[in-house]
Amino acid sequence: MVVLLHLISILVGVPNLLVVRGKQYAEEEGLQDDDCVEGEDASWAIKKWILTELDKLQKYEIKYYETSMSLVKDDEGSSWYIVSDGWQGSFYYETGKPGQERVGAYLYPDYSTAIVGVWRDHLLVSGRPTYLVEACRSGSVWTLKFGELEGPIMTYSPPSHFSYGVHPLQRDPYEARTVEVWKSEQPGGEDGLFTTREVMSGEVLAFYSGLIIYCESSLRALDRRELSDEEEHFRNMYNIALDIGEEDDNLCIDIPPDMGNDVNRYNATLGHKVNHSFQPNSEFVLFAAHPVLGTIMALTALEDLPPRMEISVNYGYNFTSEPDQPEWFRTLWKQFYSNSESDHEEL
């Protein structure tokens, strides 16, 4: 074990010991001297502290692109940058100042999966995935111990109109622990997105990234073929608005169907594999602090979900105001609202 402060080069080897100084952290969690928790208990201890104790801590609110972070510092120099009240993970740095390269970790929203490496202004210079194995208190110091660093060396690499940012088959370490694509249980469904572990309400389930385009731009600018409505719906099946709230930007995330339909060609994120439901158990949200991809979209749970539960979301199509919708959606719309009216009449 070595302390992160002694990291010389990410290419030589990243240490797997994070020292989190600050007596307040240990006291508020209720841990005594030399108390340690491991595995899921360690992750839950950190998650509980962040999600339930944050309002009691002295903190500073910081604007971070399309979201905000809460900065929590102690007198010995370590700092937490907690994103979106903890629901979108947290950055932790042992030392260093903003604007400089410094060693630290990003903990995903499960507070188990992590990327440890070198960062500059919360942008990953170079790091590798790992996971939290132990959280201890010794005296007035929290110690977070991580497992072996595995997988490829990662760096901040946001998507663009011509690039996915990462290799299309480089799976996100958080998603790899949280979701998988199996045969859908919905009538007539093909692929579906399922949980592989218990997920609490409000927690991120999966990410949605792809190519970044202007929503009004033509995906077939030089293609002279005339496509039917159904062919256009098929081409745009994995196109979603990037909800950054800026009308002038009007950006969308797009995955061409030949990529999105085949997880053997694209599985860098899996949010596009979620199926529609008028009674969904998840919703789309903006995720502005992905350690590699930056600002993308994500799915969050609307309720506690057990393992092997199929995830669903309301696509937000409106058949009443925009009747030009895919045939499958028109069928579901009519079935759902026909049943809803029948149930209302029976009441």
Coordinates of C-alpha atoms in Angstrom, one line a residue:
M1 CA 0.0 0.0 0.0
V2 CA 1.2 3.5 -0.8
V3 CA -0.3 6.9 -0.2
L4 CA -1.8 8.7 -3.2
L5 CA 0.4 11.7 -2.5
H6 CA 3.4 9.6 -3.5
L7 CA 2.1 9.0 -7.0
I8 CA 4.8 9.8 -9.6
S9 CA 3.3 8.5 -12.8
I10 CA 0.0 6.9 -13.6
L11 CA 1.9 4.8 -16.2
V12 CA 4.3 3.4 -13.6
G13 CA 1.5 2.4 -11.2
V14 CA -1.4 4.0 -9.3
P15 CA -1.4 3.5 -5.6
N16 CA -4.5 2.2 -4.0
L17 CA -4.7 3.9 -0.6
L18 CA -6.6 7.2 -0.1
V19 CA -6.2 9.0 3.2
V20 CA -9.2 11.1 4.0
R21 CA -8.2 13.4 6.8
G22 CA -10.8 15.1 9.0
K23 CA -12.1 14.1 12.4
Q24 CA -15.6 15.4 11.6
Y25 CA -16.1 12.6 9.0
A26 CA -15.5 9.8 11.3
E27 CA -17.4 11.3 14.2
E28 CA -20.5 11.9 12.2
E29 CA -20.6 8.4 10.8
G30 CA -20.3 7.1 14.4
L31 CA -17.1 5.1 13.8
Q32 CA -14.7 4.7 16.7
D33 CA -10.9 4.5 16.6
D34 CA -9.7 1.7 14.5
D35 CA -13.2 0.8 13.3
C36 CA -13.2 -0.5 9.7
V37 CA -16.0 -1.5 7.3
E38 CA -15.4 -3.4 4.1
G39 CA -17.0 -4.0 0.8
E40 CA -20.6 -2.9 0.5
D41 CA -20.6 -1.7 4.1
A42 CA -17.7 0.7 3.3
S43 CA -19.5 2.0 0.2
W44 CA -22.7 2.5 2.2
A45 CA -20.8 4.3 5.0
I46 CA -19.5 6.9 2.6
K47 CA -22.8 7.2 0.7
K48 CA -24.7 7.6 4.0
W49 CA -22.4 10.4 5.1
I50 CA -22.7 12.2 1.8
L51 CA -26.5 11.8 1.3
T52 CA -27.6 12.3 4.9
E53 CA -25.0 14.5 6.6
L54 CA -24.0 17.0 3.9
D55 CA -26.4 19.7 5.1
K56 CA -24.7 19.6 8.5
L57 CA -21.2 20.2 7.1
Q58 CA -19.5 23.5 6.4
K59 CA -19.4 23.6 2.6
Y60 CA -19.1 26.0 -0.3
E61 CA -21.3 25.8 -3.4
I62 CA -19.4 25.8 -6.7
K63 CA -20.9 26.1 -10.2
Y64 CA -19.6 23.2 -12.4
Y65 CA -20.7 23.5 -16.0
E66 CA -24.4 22.5 -16.1
T67 CA -24.5 21.4 -12.4
S68 CA -23.2 22.4 -9.0
M69 CA -20.8 20.9 -6.5
S70 CA -20.5 21.2 -2.7
L71 CA -16.9 21.7 -1.6
V72 CA -16.1 20.2 1.8
K73 CA -12.6 20.9 3.1
D74 CA -10.7 20.1 6.3
D75 CA -7.8 21.9 8.0
E76 CA -5.2 19.4 6.7
G77 CA -5.8 20.0 3.0
S78 CA -8.0 17.3 1.7
S79 CA -11.2 18.1 -0.1
W80 CA -14.4 16.6 -1.4
Y81 CA -16.3 18.0 -4.4
I82 CA -19.7 16.4 -4.1
V83 CA -21.7 16.6 -7.3
S84 CA -25.4 17.3 -7.4
D85 CA -25.8 16.6 -3.6
G86 CA -24.0 13.3 -4.0
W87 CA -26.4 11.7 -6.5
Q88 CA -23.9 12.1 -9.3
G89 CA -20.8 11.0 -7.4
S90 CA -17.9 12.9 -5.8
F91 CA -14.3 13.9 -6.5
Y92 CA -11.8 13.6 -3.7
Y93 CA -8.3 15.1 -3.5
E94 CA -5.8 14.6 -0.8
T95 CA -3.8 17.7 -1.6
G96 CA -3.3 20.3 -4.3
K97 CA -5.1 23.4 -5.5
P98 CA -7.6 24.1 -8.3
G99 CA -5.8 24.7 -11.6
Q100 CA -3.0 22.3 -10.8
E101 CA -2.6 18.7 -11.5
R102 CA -3.4 16.7 -8.4
V103 CA -3.9 13.1 -7.4
G104 CA -7.4 12.0 -6.5
A105 CA -10.3 9.8 -7.2
Y106 CA -13.8 10.1 -8.6
L107 CA -16.3 7.9 -6.8
Y108 CA -19.3 7.0 -9.0
P109 CA -22.8 7.3 -7.4
D110 CA -22.6 3.8 -5.9
Y111 CA -19.6 5.0 -3.9
S112 CA -17.9 1.7 -4.7
T113 CA -16.8 2.0 -8.3
A114 CA -14.0 4.6 -8.7
I115 CA -11.4 6.0 -11.0
V116 CA -8.1 6.9 -9.3
G117 CA -5.6 9.0 -11.1
V118 CA -4.3 12.5 -11.9
W119 CA -6.8 15.4 -12.4
R120 CA -6.8 19.0 -13.4
D121 CA -9.9 21.0 -12.5
H122 CA -11.9 17.7 -12.2
L123 CA -10.9 16.6 -15.7
L124 CA -9.1 13.3 -15.8
V125 CA -5.5 13.5 -17.1
S126 CA -4.8 9.9 -16.6
G127 CA -6.4 7.2 -14.4
R128 CA -7.7 3.7 -14.1
P129 CA -10.8 2.1 -12.7
T130 CA -10.9 0.4 -9.3
Y131 CA -13.3 -0.1 -6.4
L132 CA -13.6 0.7 -2.7
V133 CA -12.7 -2.3 -0.5
E134 CA -12.4 -0.7 2.9
A135 CA -13.1 2.4 4.9
C136 CA -11.4 2.9 8.3
R137 CA -11.0 5.4 11.0
S138 CA -7.8 5.6 12.9
G139 CA -7.6 8.5 15.3
S140 CA -8.8 11.5 13.4
V141 CA -8.2 10.1 9.9
W142 CA -10.5 8.3 7.5
T143 CA -8.7 5.9 5.2
L144 CA -10.2 4.6 2.0
K145 CA -8.6 1.5 0.6
F146 CA -9.1 0.6 -3.0
G147 CA -8.6 -2.7 -4.9
E148 CA -6.3 -3.4 -7.7
L149 CA -6.4 -1.0 -10.6
E150 CA -7.8 -2.8 -13.6
G151 CA -8.9 -2.0 -17.2
P152 CA -7.5 0.5 -19.6
I153 CA -5.8 3.8 -18.8
M154 CA -8.5 6.4 -19.1
T155 CA -8.5 10.1 -19.8
Y156 CA -11.1 12.8 -20.2
S157 CA -12.4 12.3 -23.7
P158 CA -15.8 13.8 -24.4
P159 CA -17.8 12.8 -27.5
S160 CA -18.2 15.0 -30.5
H161 CA -20.0 15.0 -33.8
F162 CA -17.5 12.6 -35.3
S163 CA -16.3 10.6 -32.3
Y164 CA -17.8 8.7 -29.4
G165 CA -15.0 9.9 -27.2
V166 CA -14.0 6.4 -26.2
H167 CA -13.7 3.1 -28.0
P168 CA -17.3 2.0 -28.7
L169 CA -16.7 -1.3 -26.9
Q170 CA -15.0 0.3 -23.8
R171 CA -17.6 -0.4 -21.1
D172 CA -18.1 2.1 -18.3
P173 CA -17.0 0.5 -15.0
Y174 CA -20.1 1.7 -13.2
E175 CA -22.5 0.4 -15.8
A176 CA -20.7 -2.9 -15.9
R177 CA -21.6 -3.3 -12.2
T178 CA -25.1 -2.0 -12.4
V179 CA -26.9 -3.0 -15.7
E180 CA -26.9 -5.6 -18.5
V181 CA -28.7 -6.1 -21.7
W182 CA -30.9 -9.2 -21.9
K183 CA -34.0 -10.3 -23.8
S184 CA -36.9 -7.9 -23.0
E185 CA -39.8 -9.1 -21.0
Q186 CA -42.1 -6.6 -22.7
P187 CA -44.5 -8.1 -25.4
G188 CA -42.9 -7.9 -28.7
G189 CA -39.7 -6.5 -27.2
E190 CA -36.2 -7.5 -28.3
D191 CA -33.3 -6.2 -26.2
G192 CA -34.0 -4.8 -22.8
L193 CA -32.0 -3.1 -20.0
F194 CA -31.9 -4.9 -16.7
T195 CA -30.4 -4.2 -13.2
T196 CA -27.7 -6.6 -12.0
R197 CA -27.8 -5.4 -8.4
E198 CA -30.1 -3.6 -5.9
V199 CA -30.5 0.1 -6.8
M200 CA -32.0 2.7 -4.6
S201 CA -34.5 5.3 -5.7
G202 CA -32.7 8.3 -7.1
E203 CA -29.6 6.4 -8.0
V204 CA -28.1 6.4 -11.5
L205 CA -28.8 3.3 -13.5
A206 CA -27.0 3.8 -16.8
F207 CA -25.5 6.5 -19.0
Y208 CA -26.6 7.6 -22.4
S209 CA -23.8 8.9 -24.7
G210 CA -23.0 8.8 -28.4
L211 CA -22.3 11.3 -31.1
I212 CA -23.1 14.9 -30.3
I213 CA -25.0 16.7 -33.1
Y214 CA -27.2 19.7 -33.6
C215 CA -30.8 18.5 -33.3
E216 CA -31.9 20.2 -36.5
S217 CA -28.9 19.0 -38.5
S218 CA -29.5 16.5 -41.2
L219 CA -28.3 13.0 -40.5
R220 CA -28.5 12.4 -44.3
A221 CA -27.1 15.6 -45.7
L222 CA -25.8 14.1 -49.0
D223 CA -28.2 11.2 -49.2
R224 CA -30.6 11.7 -52.1
R225 CA -32.9 8.8 -51.2
E226 CA -36.4 9.6 -50.0
L227 CA -37.2 7.8 -46.8
S228 CA -40.6 6.9 -45.5
D229 CA -41.8 8.0 -42.1
E230 CA -41.0 4.6 -40.7
E231 CA -37.5 4.6 -42.2
E232 CA -36.9 8.1 -40.7
H233 CA -38.1 6.8 -37.3
F234 CA -35.8 3.9 -37.6
R235 CA -32.8 6.1 -38.4
N236 CA -33.6 8.4 -35.4
M237 CA -34.4 5.6 -32.9
Y238 CA -31.4 6.4 -30.7
N239 CA -31.5 10.2 -30.9
I240 CA -32.2 12.1 -27.6
A241 CA -32.0 15.7 -26.7
L242 CA -29.0 16.7 -24.5
D243 CA -30.9 18.6 -21.9
I244 CA -28.5 21.4 -21.1
G245 CA -31.1 24.1 -21.0
E246 CA -29.5 26.3 -23.6
E247 CA -31.8 27.0 -26.5
D248 CA -29.0 28.3 -28.7
D249 CA -27.1 25.0 -28.4
N250 CA -30.0 22.7 -29.1
L251 CA -27.7 19.6 -29.0
C252 CA -28.7 15.9 -29.3
I253 CA -27.0 12.6 -28.6
D254 CA -27.2 10.3 -31.6
I255 CA -26.2 6.6 -32.0
P256 CA -26.6 5.3 -35.6
P257 CA -29.0 2.3 -35.5
D258 CA -26.4 -0.1 -36.9
M259 CA -24.3 0.6 -33.8
G260 CA -27.1 1.0 -31.2
N261 CA -28.9 -2.2 -32.2
D262 CA -25.8 -4.3 -31.6
V263 CA -24.1 -4.4 -28.2
N264 CA -21.2 -6.2 -29.9
R265 CA -20.5 -3.0 -31.8
Y266 CA -21.4 -0.3 -29.2
N267 CA -21.7 -0.8 -25.5
A268 CA -19.7 2.2 -24.2
T269 CA -22.9 3.3 -22.5
L270 CA -26.2 1.3 -22.4
G271 CA -28.9 3.9 -21.6
H272 CA -30.1 3.7 -25.2
K273 CA -31.2 0.1 -24.7
V274 CA -34.0 1.0 -22.2
N275 CA -37.5 0.4 -23.4
H276 CA -40.5 2.7 -23.2
S277 CA -43.3 2.4 -20.7
F278 CA -46.2 4.7 -19.7
Q279 CA -45.6 3.5 -16.1
P280 CA -41.8 3.8 -16.0
N281 CA -39.4 3.0 -13.2
S282 CA -36.7 5.4 -14.3
E283 CA -36.3 8.8 -15.9
F284 CA -33.8 10.6 -18.1
V285 CA -31.6 13.3 -16.4
L286 CA -28.6 15.4 -17.3
F287 CA -25.4 14.0 -16.0
A288 CA -22.7 16.7 -16.1
A289 CA -19.8 15.1 -14.3
H290 CA -18.9 11.8 -16.0
P291 CA -15.2 11.4 -15.3
V292 CA -14.4 10.4 -18.9
L293 CA -17.3 11.6 -21.1
G294 CA -18.2 14.8 -19.4
T295 CA -21.8 16.1 -19.9
I296 CA -24.1 13.3 -21.1
M297 CA -27.5 12.0 -20.3
A298 CA -28.3 9.3 -17.7
L299 CA -31.1 7.1 -16.3
T300 CA -32.0 7.4 -12.7
A301 CA -34.3 5.1 -10.7
L302 CA -37.8 6.4 -9.7
E303 CA -38.1 3.6 -7.1
D304 CA -36.0 1.0 -5.4
L305 CA -35.2 -1.8 -7.9
P306 CA -34.1 -5.3 -7.2
P307 CA -31.6 -7.3 -9.3
R308 CA -32.8 -8.6 -12.7
M309 CA -35.5 -6.0 -12.9
E310 CA -36.2 -4.6 -16.4
I311 CA -35.7 -0.9 -16.6
S312 CA -38.3 1.3 -18.4
V313 CA -38.6 5.0 -19.2
N314 CA -41.3 7.2 -20.7
Y315 CA -39.8 8.3 -24.1
G316 CA -41.8 11.5 -23.9
Y317 CA -43.5 11.1 -27.3
N318 CA -46.8 12.9 -27.6
F319 CA -49.2 11.2 -30.0
T320 CA -51.9 13.9 -29.4
S321 CA -49.8 16.9 -30.5
E322 CA -47.4 15.0 -32.8
P323 CA -49.3 12.1 -34.4
D324 CA -46.3 11.3 -36.7
Q325 CA -44.8 8.7 -34.3
P326 CA -43.5 5.2 -34.8
E327 CA -46.1 2.5 -35.4
W328 CA -45.2 0.6 -32.2
F329 CA -45.6 3.7 -30.1
R330 CA -49.0 4.5 -31.6
T331 CA -50.1 1.0 -30.8
L332 CA -49.0 1.2 -27.2
W333 CA -50.5 4.7 -26.8
K334 CA -53.9 3.5 -27.9
Q335 CA -53.7 0.4 -25.7
F336 CA -52.7 2.3 -22.6
Y337 CA -55.2 5.1 -22.9
S338 CA -57.9 2.8 -23.9
N339 CA -57.3 0.7 -20.8
S340 CA -57.0 3.8 -18.7
E341 CA -60.4 5.1 -19.8
S342 CA -62.0 1.6 -19.2
D343 CA -60.6 1.5 -15.7
H344 CA -61.9 5.1 -15.0
E345 CA -65.3 4.1 -16.2
E346 CA -65.4 1.0 -13.9
L347 CA -64.5 3.3 -10.9

